[in-house]
Coordinates of C-alpha atoms in Angstrom, one line a residue:
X410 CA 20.9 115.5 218.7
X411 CA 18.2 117.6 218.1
X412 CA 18.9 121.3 218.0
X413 CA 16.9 125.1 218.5
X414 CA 14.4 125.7 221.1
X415 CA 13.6 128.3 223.1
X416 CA 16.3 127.6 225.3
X417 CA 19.1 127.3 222.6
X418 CA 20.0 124.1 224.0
X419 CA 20.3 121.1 222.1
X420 CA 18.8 117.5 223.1
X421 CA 20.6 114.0 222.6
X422 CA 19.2 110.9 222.7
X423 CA 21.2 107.8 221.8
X424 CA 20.1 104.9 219.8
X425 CA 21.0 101.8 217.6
X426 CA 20.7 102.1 213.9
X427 CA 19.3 98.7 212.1
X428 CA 22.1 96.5 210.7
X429 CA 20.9 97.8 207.2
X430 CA 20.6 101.2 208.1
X431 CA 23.1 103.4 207.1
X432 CA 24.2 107.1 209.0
X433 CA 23.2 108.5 205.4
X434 CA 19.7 107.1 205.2
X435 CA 19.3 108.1 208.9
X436 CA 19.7 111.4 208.6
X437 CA 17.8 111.2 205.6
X438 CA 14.8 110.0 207.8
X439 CA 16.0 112.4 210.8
X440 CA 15.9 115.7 208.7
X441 CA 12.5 114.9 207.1
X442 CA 11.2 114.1 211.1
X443 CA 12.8 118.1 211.5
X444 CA 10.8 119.4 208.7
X445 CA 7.5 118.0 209.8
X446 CA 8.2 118.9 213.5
X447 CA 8.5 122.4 212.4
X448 CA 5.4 122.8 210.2
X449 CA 3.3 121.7 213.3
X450 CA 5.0 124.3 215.7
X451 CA 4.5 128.4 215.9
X452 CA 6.5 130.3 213.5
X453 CA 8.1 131.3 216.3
X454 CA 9.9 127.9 217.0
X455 CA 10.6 126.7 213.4
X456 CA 14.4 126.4 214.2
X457 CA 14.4 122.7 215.2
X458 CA 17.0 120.3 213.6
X459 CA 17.9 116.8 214.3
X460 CA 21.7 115.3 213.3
X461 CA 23.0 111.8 213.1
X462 CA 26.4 111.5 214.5
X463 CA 28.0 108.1 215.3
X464 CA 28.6 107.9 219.2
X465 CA 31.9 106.7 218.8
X466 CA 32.7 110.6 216.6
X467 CA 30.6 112.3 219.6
X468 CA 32.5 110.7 222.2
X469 CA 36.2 110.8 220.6
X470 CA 35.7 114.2 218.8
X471 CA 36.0 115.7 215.3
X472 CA 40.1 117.0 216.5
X473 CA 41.0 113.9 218.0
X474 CA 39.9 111.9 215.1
X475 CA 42.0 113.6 212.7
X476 CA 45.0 113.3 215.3
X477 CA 44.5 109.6 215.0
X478 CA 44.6 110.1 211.4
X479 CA 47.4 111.7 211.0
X480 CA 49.2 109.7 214.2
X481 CA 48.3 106.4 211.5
X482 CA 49.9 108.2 208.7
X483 CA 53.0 108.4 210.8
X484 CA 53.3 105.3 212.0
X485 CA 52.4 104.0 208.2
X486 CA 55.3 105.9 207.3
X487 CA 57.8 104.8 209.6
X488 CA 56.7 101.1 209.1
X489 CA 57.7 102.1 204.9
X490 CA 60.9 103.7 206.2
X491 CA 62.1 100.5 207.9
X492 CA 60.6 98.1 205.3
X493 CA 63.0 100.4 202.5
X494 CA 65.7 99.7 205.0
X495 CA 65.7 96.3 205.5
X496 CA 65.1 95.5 201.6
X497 CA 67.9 97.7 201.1
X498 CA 70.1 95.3 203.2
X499 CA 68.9 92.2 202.1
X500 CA 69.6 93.4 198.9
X501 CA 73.6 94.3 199.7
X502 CA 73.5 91.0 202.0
X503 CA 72.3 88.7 198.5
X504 CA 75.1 89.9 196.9
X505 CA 77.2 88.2 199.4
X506 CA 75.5 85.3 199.4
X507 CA 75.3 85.1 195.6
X508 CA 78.4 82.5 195.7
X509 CA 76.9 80.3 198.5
X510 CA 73.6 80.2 196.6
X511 CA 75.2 79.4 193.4
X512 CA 77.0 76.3 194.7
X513 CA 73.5 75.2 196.5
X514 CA 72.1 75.4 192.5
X515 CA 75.5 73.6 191.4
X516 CA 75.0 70.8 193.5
X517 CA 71.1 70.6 192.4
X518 CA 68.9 72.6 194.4
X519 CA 66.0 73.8 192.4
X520 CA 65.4 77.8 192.3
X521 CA 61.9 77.2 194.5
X522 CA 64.2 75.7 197.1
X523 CA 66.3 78.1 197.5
X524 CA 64.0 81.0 197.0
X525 CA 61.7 79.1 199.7
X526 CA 65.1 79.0 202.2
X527 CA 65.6 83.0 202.0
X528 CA 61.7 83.5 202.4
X529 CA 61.7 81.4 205.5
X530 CA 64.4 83.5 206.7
X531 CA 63.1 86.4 205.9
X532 CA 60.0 85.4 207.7
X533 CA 61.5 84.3 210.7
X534 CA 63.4 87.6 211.3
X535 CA 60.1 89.3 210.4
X536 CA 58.5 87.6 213.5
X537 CA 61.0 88.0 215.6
X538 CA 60.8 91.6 215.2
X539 CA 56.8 91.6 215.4
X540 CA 57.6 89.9 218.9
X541 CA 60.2 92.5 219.7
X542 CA 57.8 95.3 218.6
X543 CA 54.9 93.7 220.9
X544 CA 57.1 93.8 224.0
X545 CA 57.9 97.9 223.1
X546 CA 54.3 98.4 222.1
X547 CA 53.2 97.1 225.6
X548 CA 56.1 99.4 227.3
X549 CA 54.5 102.0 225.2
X550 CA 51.3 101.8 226.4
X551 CA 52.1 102.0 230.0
X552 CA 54.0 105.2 229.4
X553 CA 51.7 107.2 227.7
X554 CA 49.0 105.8 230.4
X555 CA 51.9 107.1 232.9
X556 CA 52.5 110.3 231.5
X557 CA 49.4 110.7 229.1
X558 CA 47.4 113.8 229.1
X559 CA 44.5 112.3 231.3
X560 CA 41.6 114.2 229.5
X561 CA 42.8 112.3 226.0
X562 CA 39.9 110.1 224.8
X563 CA 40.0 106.6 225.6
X564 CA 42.9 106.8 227.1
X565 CA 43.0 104.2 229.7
X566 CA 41.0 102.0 227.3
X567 CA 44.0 101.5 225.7
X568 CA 45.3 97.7 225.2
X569 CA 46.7 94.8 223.5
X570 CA 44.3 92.7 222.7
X571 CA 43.7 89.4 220.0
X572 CA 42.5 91.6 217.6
X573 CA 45.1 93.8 217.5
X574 CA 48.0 91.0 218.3
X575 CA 46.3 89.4 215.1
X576 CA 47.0 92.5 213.4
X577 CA 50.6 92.6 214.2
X578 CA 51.0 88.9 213.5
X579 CA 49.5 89.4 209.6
X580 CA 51.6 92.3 209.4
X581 CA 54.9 91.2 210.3
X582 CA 54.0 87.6 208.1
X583 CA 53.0 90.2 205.1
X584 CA 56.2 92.4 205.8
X585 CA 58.6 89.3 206.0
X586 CA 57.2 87.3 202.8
X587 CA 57.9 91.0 200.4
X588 CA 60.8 92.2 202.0
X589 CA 62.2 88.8 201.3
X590 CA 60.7 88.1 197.6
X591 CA 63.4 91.2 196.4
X592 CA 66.4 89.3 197.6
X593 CA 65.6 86.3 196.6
X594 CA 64.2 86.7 193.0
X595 CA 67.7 88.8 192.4
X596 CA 69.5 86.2 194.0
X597 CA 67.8 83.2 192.1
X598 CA 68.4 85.4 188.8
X599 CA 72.1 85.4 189.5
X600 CA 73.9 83.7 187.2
X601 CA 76.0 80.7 188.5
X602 CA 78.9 80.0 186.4
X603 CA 79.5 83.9 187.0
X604 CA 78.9 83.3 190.9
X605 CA 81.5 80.7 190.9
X606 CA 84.4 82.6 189.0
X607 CA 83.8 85.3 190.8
X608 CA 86.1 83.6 193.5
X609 CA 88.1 85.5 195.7
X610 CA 87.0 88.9 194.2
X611 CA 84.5 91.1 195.5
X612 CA 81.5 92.5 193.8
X613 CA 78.9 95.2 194.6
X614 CA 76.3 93.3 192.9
X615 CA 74.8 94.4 189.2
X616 CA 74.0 97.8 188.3
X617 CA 70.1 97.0 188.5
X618 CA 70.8 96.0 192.1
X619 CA 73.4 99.0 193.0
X620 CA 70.4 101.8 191.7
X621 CA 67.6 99.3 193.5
X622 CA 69.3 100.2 197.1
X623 CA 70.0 103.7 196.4
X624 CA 66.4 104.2 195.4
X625 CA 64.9 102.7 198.3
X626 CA 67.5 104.4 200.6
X627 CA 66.7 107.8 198.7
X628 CA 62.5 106.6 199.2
X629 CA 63.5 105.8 203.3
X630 CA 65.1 109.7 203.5
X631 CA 62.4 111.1 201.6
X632 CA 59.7 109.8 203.3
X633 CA 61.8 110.9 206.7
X634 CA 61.7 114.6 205.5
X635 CA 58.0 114.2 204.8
X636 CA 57.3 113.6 208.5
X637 CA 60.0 116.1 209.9
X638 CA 58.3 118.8 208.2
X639 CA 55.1 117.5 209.1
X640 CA 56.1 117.8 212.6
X641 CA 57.6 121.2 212.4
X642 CA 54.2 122.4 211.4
X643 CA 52.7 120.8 214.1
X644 CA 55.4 122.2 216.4
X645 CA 54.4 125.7 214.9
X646 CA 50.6 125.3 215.1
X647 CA 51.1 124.4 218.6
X648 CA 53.4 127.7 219.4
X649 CA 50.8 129.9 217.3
X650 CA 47.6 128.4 219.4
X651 CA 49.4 128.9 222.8
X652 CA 49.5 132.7 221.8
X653 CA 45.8 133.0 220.7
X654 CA 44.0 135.2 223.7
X655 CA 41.2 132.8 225.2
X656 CA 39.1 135.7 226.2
X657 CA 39.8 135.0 229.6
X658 CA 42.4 134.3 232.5
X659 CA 42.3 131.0 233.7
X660 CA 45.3 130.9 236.2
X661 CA 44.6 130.6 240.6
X662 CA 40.7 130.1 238.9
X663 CA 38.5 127.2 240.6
X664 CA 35.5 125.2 238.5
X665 CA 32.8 123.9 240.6
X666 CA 29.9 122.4 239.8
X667 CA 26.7 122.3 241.4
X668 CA 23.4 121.2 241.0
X669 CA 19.9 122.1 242.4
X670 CA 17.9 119.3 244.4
X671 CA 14.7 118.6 243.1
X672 CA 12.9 120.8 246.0
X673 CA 14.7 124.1 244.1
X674 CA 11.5 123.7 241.5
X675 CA 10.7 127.3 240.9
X676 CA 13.4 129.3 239.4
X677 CA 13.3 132.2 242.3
X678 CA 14.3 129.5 244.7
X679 CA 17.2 128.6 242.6
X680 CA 18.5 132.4 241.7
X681 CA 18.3 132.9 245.7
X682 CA 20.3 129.5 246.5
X683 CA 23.2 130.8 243.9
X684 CA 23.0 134.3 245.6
X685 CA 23.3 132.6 249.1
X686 CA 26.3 129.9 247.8
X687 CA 28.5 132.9 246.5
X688 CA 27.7 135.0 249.8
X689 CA 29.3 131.7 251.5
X690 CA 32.1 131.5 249.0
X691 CA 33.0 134.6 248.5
X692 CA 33.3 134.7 252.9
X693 CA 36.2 132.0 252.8
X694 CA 39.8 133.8 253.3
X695 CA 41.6 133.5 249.7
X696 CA 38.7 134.0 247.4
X697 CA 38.3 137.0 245.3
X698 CA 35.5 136.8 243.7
X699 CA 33.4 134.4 242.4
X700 CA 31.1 134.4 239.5
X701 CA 28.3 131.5 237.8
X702 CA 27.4 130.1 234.5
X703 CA 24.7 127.7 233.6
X704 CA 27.5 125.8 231.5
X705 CA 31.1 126.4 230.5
X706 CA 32.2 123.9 228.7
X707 CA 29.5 121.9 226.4
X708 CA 28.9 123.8 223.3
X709 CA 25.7 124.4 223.1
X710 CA 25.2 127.1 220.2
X711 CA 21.8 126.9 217.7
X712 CA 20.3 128.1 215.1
X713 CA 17.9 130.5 216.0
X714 CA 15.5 133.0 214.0
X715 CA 16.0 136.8 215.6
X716 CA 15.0 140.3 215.3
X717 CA 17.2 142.5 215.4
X718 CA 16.3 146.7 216.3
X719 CA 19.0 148.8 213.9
X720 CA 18.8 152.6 212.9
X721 CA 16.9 151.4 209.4
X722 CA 14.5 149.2 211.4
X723 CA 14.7 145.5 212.4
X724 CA 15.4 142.8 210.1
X725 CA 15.1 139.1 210.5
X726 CA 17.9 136.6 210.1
X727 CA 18.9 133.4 211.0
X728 CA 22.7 132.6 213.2
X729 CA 24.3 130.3 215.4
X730 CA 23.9 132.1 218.8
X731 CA 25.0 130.7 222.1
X732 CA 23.0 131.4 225.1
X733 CA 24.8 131.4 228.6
X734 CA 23.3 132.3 232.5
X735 CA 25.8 134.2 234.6
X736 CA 25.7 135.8 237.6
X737 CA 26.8 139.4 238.3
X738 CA 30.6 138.8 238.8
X739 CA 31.0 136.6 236.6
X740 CA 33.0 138.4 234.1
X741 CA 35.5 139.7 237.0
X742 CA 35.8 136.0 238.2
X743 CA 37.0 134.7 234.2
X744 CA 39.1 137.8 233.6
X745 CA 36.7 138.6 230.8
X746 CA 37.2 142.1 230.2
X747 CA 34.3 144.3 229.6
X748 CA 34.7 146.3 226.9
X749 CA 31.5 148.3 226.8
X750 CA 28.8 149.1 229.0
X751 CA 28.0 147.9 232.1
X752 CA 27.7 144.3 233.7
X753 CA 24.4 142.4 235.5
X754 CA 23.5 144.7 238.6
X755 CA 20.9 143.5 241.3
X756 CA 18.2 145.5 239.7
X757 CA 18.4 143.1 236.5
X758 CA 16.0 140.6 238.6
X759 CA 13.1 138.7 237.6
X760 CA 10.8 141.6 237.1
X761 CA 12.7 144.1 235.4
X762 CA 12.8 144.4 231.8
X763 CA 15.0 141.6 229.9
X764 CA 18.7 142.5 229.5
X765 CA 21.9 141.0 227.8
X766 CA 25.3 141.0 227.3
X767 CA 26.4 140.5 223.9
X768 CA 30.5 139.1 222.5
X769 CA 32.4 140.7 220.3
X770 CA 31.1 138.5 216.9
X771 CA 27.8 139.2 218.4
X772 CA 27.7 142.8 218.3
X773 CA 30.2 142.7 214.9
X774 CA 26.9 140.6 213.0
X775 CA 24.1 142.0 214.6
X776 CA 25.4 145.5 214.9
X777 CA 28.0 146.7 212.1
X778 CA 30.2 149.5 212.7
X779 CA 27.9 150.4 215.3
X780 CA 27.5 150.7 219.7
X781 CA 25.4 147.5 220.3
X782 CA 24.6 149.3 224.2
X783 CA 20.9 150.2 223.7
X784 CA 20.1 148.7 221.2
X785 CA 16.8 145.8 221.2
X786 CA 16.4 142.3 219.7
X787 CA 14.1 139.3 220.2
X788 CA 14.0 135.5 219.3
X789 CA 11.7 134.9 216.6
X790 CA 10.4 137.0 213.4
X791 CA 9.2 140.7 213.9
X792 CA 5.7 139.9 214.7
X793 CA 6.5 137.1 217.5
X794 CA 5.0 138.3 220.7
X795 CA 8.6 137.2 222.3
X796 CA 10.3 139.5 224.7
X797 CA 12.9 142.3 223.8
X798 CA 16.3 142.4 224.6
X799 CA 18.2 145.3 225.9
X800 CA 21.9 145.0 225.1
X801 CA 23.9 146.7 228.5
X802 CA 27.2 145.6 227.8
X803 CA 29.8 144.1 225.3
X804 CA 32.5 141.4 226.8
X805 CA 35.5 140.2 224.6
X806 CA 35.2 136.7 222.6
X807 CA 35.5 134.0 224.9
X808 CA 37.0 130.5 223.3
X809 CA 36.1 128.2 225.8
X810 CA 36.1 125.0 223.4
X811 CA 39.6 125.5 222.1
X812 CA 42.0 128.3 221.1
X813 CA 41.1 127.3 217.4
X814 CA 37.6 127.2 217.4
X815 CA 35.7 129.8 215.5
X816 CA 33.9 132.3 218.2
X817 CA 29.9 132.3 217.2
X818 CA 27.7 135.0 218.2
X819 CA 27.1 135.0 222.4
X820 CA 24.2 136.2 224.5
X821 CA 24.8 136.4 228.3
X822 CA 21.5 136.7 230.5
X823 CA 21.4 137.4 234.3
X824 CA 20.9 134.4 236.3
X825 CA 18.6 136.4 237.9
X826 CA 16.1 136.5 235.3
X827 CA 16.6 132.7 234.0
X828 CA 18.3 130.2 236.4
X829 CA 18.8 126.8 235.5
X830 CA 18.8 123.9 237.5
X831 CA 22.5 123.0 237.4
X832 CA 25.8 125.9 237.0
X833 CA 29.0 125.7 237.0
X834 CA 30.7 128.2 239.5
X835 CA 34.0 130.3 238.9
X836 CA 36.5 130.9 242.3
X837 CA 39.3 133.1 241.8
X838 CA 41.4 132.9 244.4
X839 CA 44.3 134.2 245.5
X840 CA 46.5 131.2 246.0
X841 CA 48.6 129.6 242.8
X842 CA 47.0 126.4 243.5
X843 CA 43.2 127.0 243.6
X844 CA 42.5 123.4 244.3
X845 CA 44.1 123.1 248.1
X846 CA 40.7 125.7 248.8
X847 CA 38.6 123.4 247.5
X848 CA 37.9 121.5 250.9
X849 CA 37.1 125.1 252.7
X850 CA 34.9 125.9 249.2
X851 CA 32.9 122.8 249.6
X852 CA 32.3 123.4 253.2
X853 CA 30.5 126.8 252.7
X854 CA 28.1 125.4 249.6
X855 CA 27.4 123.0 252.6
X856 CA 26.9 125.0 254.8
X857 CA 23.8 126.9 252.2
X858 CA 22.5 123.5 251.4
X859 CA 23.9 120.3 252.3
X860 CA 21.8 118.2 249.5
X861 CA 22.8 120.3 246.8
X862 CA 25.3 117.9 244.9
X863 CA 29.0 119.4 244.2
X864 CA 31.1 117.7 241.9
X865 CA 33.6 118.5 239.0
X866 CA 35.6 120.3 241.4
X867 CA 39.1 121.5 239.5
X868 CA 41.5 124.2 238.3
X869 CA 40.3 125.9 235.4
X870 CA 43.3 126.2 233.9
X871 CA 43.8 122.7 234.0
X872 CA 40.2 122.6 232.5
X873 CA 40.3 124.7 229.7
X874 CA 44.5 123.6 229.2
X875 CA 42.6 119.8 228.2
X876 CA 43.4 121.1 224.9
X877 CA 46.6 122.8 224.7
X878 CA 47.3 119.2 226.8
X879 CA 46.2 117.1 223.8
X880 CA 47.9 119.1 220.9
X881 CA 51.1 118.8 222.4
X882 CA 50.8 115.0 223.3
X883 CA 50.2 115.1 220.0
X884 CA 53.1 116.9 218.6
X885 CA 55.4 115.2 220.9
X886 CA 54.5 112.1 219.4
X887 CA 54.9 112.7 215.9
X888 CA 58.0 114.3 216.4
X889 CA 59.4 111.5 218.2
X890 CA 58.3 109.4 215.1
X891 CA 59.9 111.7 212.8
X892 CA 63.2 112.0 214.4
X893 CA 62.8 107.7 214.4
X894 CA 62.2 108.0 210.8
X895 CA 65.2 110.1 209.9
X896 CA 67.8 107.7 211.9
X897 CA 66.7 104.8 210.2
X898 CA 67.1 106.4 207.1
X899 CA 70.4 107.6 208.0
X900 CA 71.7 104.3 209.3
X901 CA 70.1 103.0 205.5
X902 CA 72.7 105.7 203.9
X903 CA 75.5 104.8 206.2
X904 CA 75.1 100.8 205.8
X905 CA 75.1 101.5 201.8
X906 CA 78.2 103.9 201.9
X907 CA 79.5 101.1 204.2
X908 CA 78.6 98.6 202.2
X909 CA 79.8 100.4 199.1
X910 CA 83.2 101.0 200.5
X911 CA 83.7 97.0 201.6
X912 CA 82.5 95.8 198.4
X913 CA 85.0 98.1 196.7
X914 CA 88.1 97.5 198.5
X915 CA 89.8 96.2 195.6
X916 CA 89.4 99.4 193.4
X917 CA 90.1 101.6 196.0
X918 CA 93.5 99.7 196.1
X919 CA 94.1 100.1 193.0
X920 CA 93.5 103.8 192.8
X921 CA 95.9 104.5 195.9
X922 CA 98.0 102.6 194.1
X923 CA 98.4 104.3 191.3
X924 CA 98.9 107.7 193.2
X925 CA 94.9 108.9 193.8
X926 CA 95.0 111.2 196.4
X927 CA 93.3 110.0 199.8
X928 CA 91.2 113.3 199.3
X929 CA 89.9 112.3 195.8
X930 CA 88.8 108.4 197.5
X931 CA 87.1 110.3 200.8
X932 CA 85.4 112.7 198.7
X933 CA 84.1 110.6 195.8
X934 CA 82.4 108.2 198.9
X935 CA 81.2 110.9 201.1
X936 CA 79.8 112.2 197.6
X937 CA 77.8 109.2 197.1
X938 CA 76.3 109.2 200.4
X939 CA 75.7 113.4 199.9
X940 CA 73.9 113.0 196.8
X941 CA 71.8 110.1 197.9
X942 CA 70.9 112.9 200.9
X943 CA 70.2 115.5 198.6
X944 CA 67.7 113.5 196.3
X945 CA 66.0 112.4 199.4
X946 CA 65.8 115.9 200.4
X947 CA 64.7 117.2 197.3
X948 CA 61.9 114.9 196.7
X949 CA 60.8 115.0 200.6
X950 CA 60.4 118.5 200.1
X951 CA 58.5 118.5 197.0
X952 CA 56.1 115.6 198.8
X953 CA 55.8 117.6 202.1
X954 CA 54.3 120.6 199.7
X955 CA 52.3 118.6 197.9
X956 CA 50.8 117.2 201.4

């Protein structure tokens, strides 16, 4: 993308890079193109920069990327969760099958054999539930495709494919082979002559096996806290960025977007076809006003070199400004309030002197602590023979990327004075669902100039809530992760206390026997499984900070 102009607007041209060629080396090459493009221009225009941005980051988005990320990281953890719980129970089922196993070696089997028998199981049940997993994964699929925001990237790109089922197949293979080496190594260990007198008496296994399944049920609730608080900041970031003030009203708002056919070459025929298409828009029944900008959504902010008039002079500086072409209502049609000055007026046309209307971060950088209306500044250093500026008017920060994006400094010029070829027209209507006008809307751009293409036609709110959209898609699915997570750790704590309990039927006898109050036996088992809890809890918490 190259970036700067006199426009402001940037340039993108997609390529391949070499197979040798890296995205480093590339912009290596790109900036030193940038630096010799500017030595060969004006002073004036020395603001042109070239980037290198995979296509794949371009298309999908810095903010989705990191969604994935941390979507990945969720999943990574719950896969940990269940791998802890099913070593946990192979663990507490070896014990049990410590007898069979030592008549197998009595009779002669060879410790490969029998570890190779539990592997195979182990392996099969792993596969199994790969297969099972598959079948939920394509359920999966077709409900978030169903109910998915349908802005998301890729989203009906989607799929099962070999790569992926290849994937899963290595995984579950992978998964099967260590959750089964535990078991069996323990079990192979066992000694035999102890296996066989241990004949009608039950055993909880050693101690080294006892504190290996409370560890990895304490790891499995741990790792379940870690994602529950993750989630709960997620759910909180989500409530904080619905209550940021977008700078504008979106609600009973139309988006429409129209370009100029190729006959609109001069820019006075263009301003006069926007002034005739919201004449004929503004006429149908419903609308309230109606308002143009070259372009609301793409970001298309630059650095550029200005002047800027002050009460010590003008000084030169560089910042990321954004330069947008409204019309006069405008502002009334996005509920942007106007918060000094005046608005565009029909004697800001082609031949009167340059004006703007500057944002909030606009007159807080160029302007500190003072009234940006009047004042004067120009693209370029002092002596550029560029035009002047004359601030009218100051509008409230408009976050038209994103709730969370940082506002950057913001020109608005009348579309009078600069009218490009293609805008993007705002409908506020009276109706609570703007879209059922858009047949009647359509008909009156028609009726101005029926070769003028129309297309993009959709609720602003729904628009500019793409994001809002996305972030709770988002949340939604990790919290449905992290409330997964936390029942499989809790079913690992109840199968140990239940496991616990059978193995220690005996001594539980015996205490009742010998007058232990039932109190004393409940307690001292729910204690177990309570301290377990707490530990999990504890170290969750500490690994939830540390994240």
């Amino acid at each position: 993308a190259m970036s700067g102009g006199r426009d402001g607007n940037p340039w993108f041209v997609i390529g391949r890079l070499r197979p040798t060629v890296t995205f480093e080396h590339a912009q290596q090459e790109m900036s030193a193109i940038a630096r010799r493009l500017n030595e060969s221009l004006p002073a004036t225009e020395r603001n042109r920069g070239l980037s290198v941005v995979p296509l794949s980051l371009y298309l999908v988005g810095p903010e989705s990327r990191l969604a994935l990320w941390t979507l990945s990281g969720a999943v990574f953890f719950v896969f940990l969760i269940a791998a802890a719980n099913v070593i946990s129970l192979s663990l507490a089922r070896s014990v049990d099958r410590a007898r069979e196993m030592a008549v197998r070696a009595a009779l002669g089997a060879s410790a490969g054999r029998i570890v190779r028998q539990l592997l195979t199981e182990s392996v099969m049940l792993a596969v199994a539930a790969g297969l099972i997993g598959t079948l939920l994964a394509v359920a999966g699929i077709r409900l978030i495709r169903t109910f998915g925001p349908r802005t998301l990237a890729g989203l009906n790109e989607i799929a099962l494919d070999l790569h992926v089922l290849g994937w899963a197949l290595a995984i579950s293979l992978t998964a099967g082979i260590l959750v089964g080496l535990a078991p069996a190594m323990a079990m192979v260990q066992h000694n035999v002559r102890r296996s066989l007198e241990e004949s009608g008496r039950s055993v909880s296994g050693g101690v080294a096996t006892r504190r290996i399944r409370r560890a990895f049920v304490v790891a499995e609730f741990a790792l379940a806290i870690v994602l529950l608080v993750g989630a709960g900041l997620l759910v909180r970031s989500w409530w904080h960025v619905t209550g940021i003030d977008p700078g504008f009203r979106p609600e009973r708002v139309l988006v429409m977007e129209l370009s100029t056919p190729t006959t609109f070459s001069a820019p006075a025929q263009r301003s006069g076809l926007y002034d005739r298409v919201l004449e004929q828009i503004q006429a149908v029944p419903g609308v309230e006003t109606a308002g143009i900008i070259g372009d609301l959504f793409i970001e298309n902010s630059s650095e550029q070199l200005i002047t800027i008039e002050r009460d010590d002079g003008t000084v030169s500086e560089r910042l990321r400004l954004r330069r947008d072409e409204v019309s006069a209502d405008f502002f009334k049609a996005a509920g942007t309030p106007l918060l000094q000055g005046r608005s565009f007026s029909v004697g800001d046309g082609p031949n009167a002197p340059p004006v703007a209307i500057v944002n909030e971060a606009m007159a807080r950088r160029a302007w500190p602590g003072h009234d940006p209306v009047g004042r004067r500044f120009k693209f370029g250093p002092r002596d550029s023979d560029r035009a002047w500026f004359t601030v009218v008017g100051v509008v409230t920060d408009m976050r038209r990327q994103g709730p969370e994006r940082e506002t950057v400094p913001q020109m608005f010029v009348s579309i009078a004075q600069d009218s490009p070829r293609s805008v993007d027209i705002l409908i506020r209507t009276s109706s609570d669902d703007p879209l059922a006008m858009a047949g009647a809307l359509r008909a009156g751009v028609r009726r101005v100039e029926r070769n003028a293409p129309i297309y993009g036609v959709a609720p602003l709110e729904q628009r500019f809530g793409t994001y809002l959209t996305e972030r709770r898609f988002q949340t939604f699915l990790l919290t449905g992760f992290s409330i997964v997570a936390l029942l499989m750790a809790a079913v690992g704590i109840y199968g140990l206390i239940q496991y616990s309990v059978a193995m220690r039927t005996q001594e539980i006898g015996v205490r009742l026997a010998i007058g232990a109050p039932a109190g004393d036996i409940f307690r001292m088992i729910i204690g177990e499984g309570l301290m377990l809890s707490l530990t999990g809890l504890a170290l969750g918490l500490v690994g939830a900070w540390g994240l």
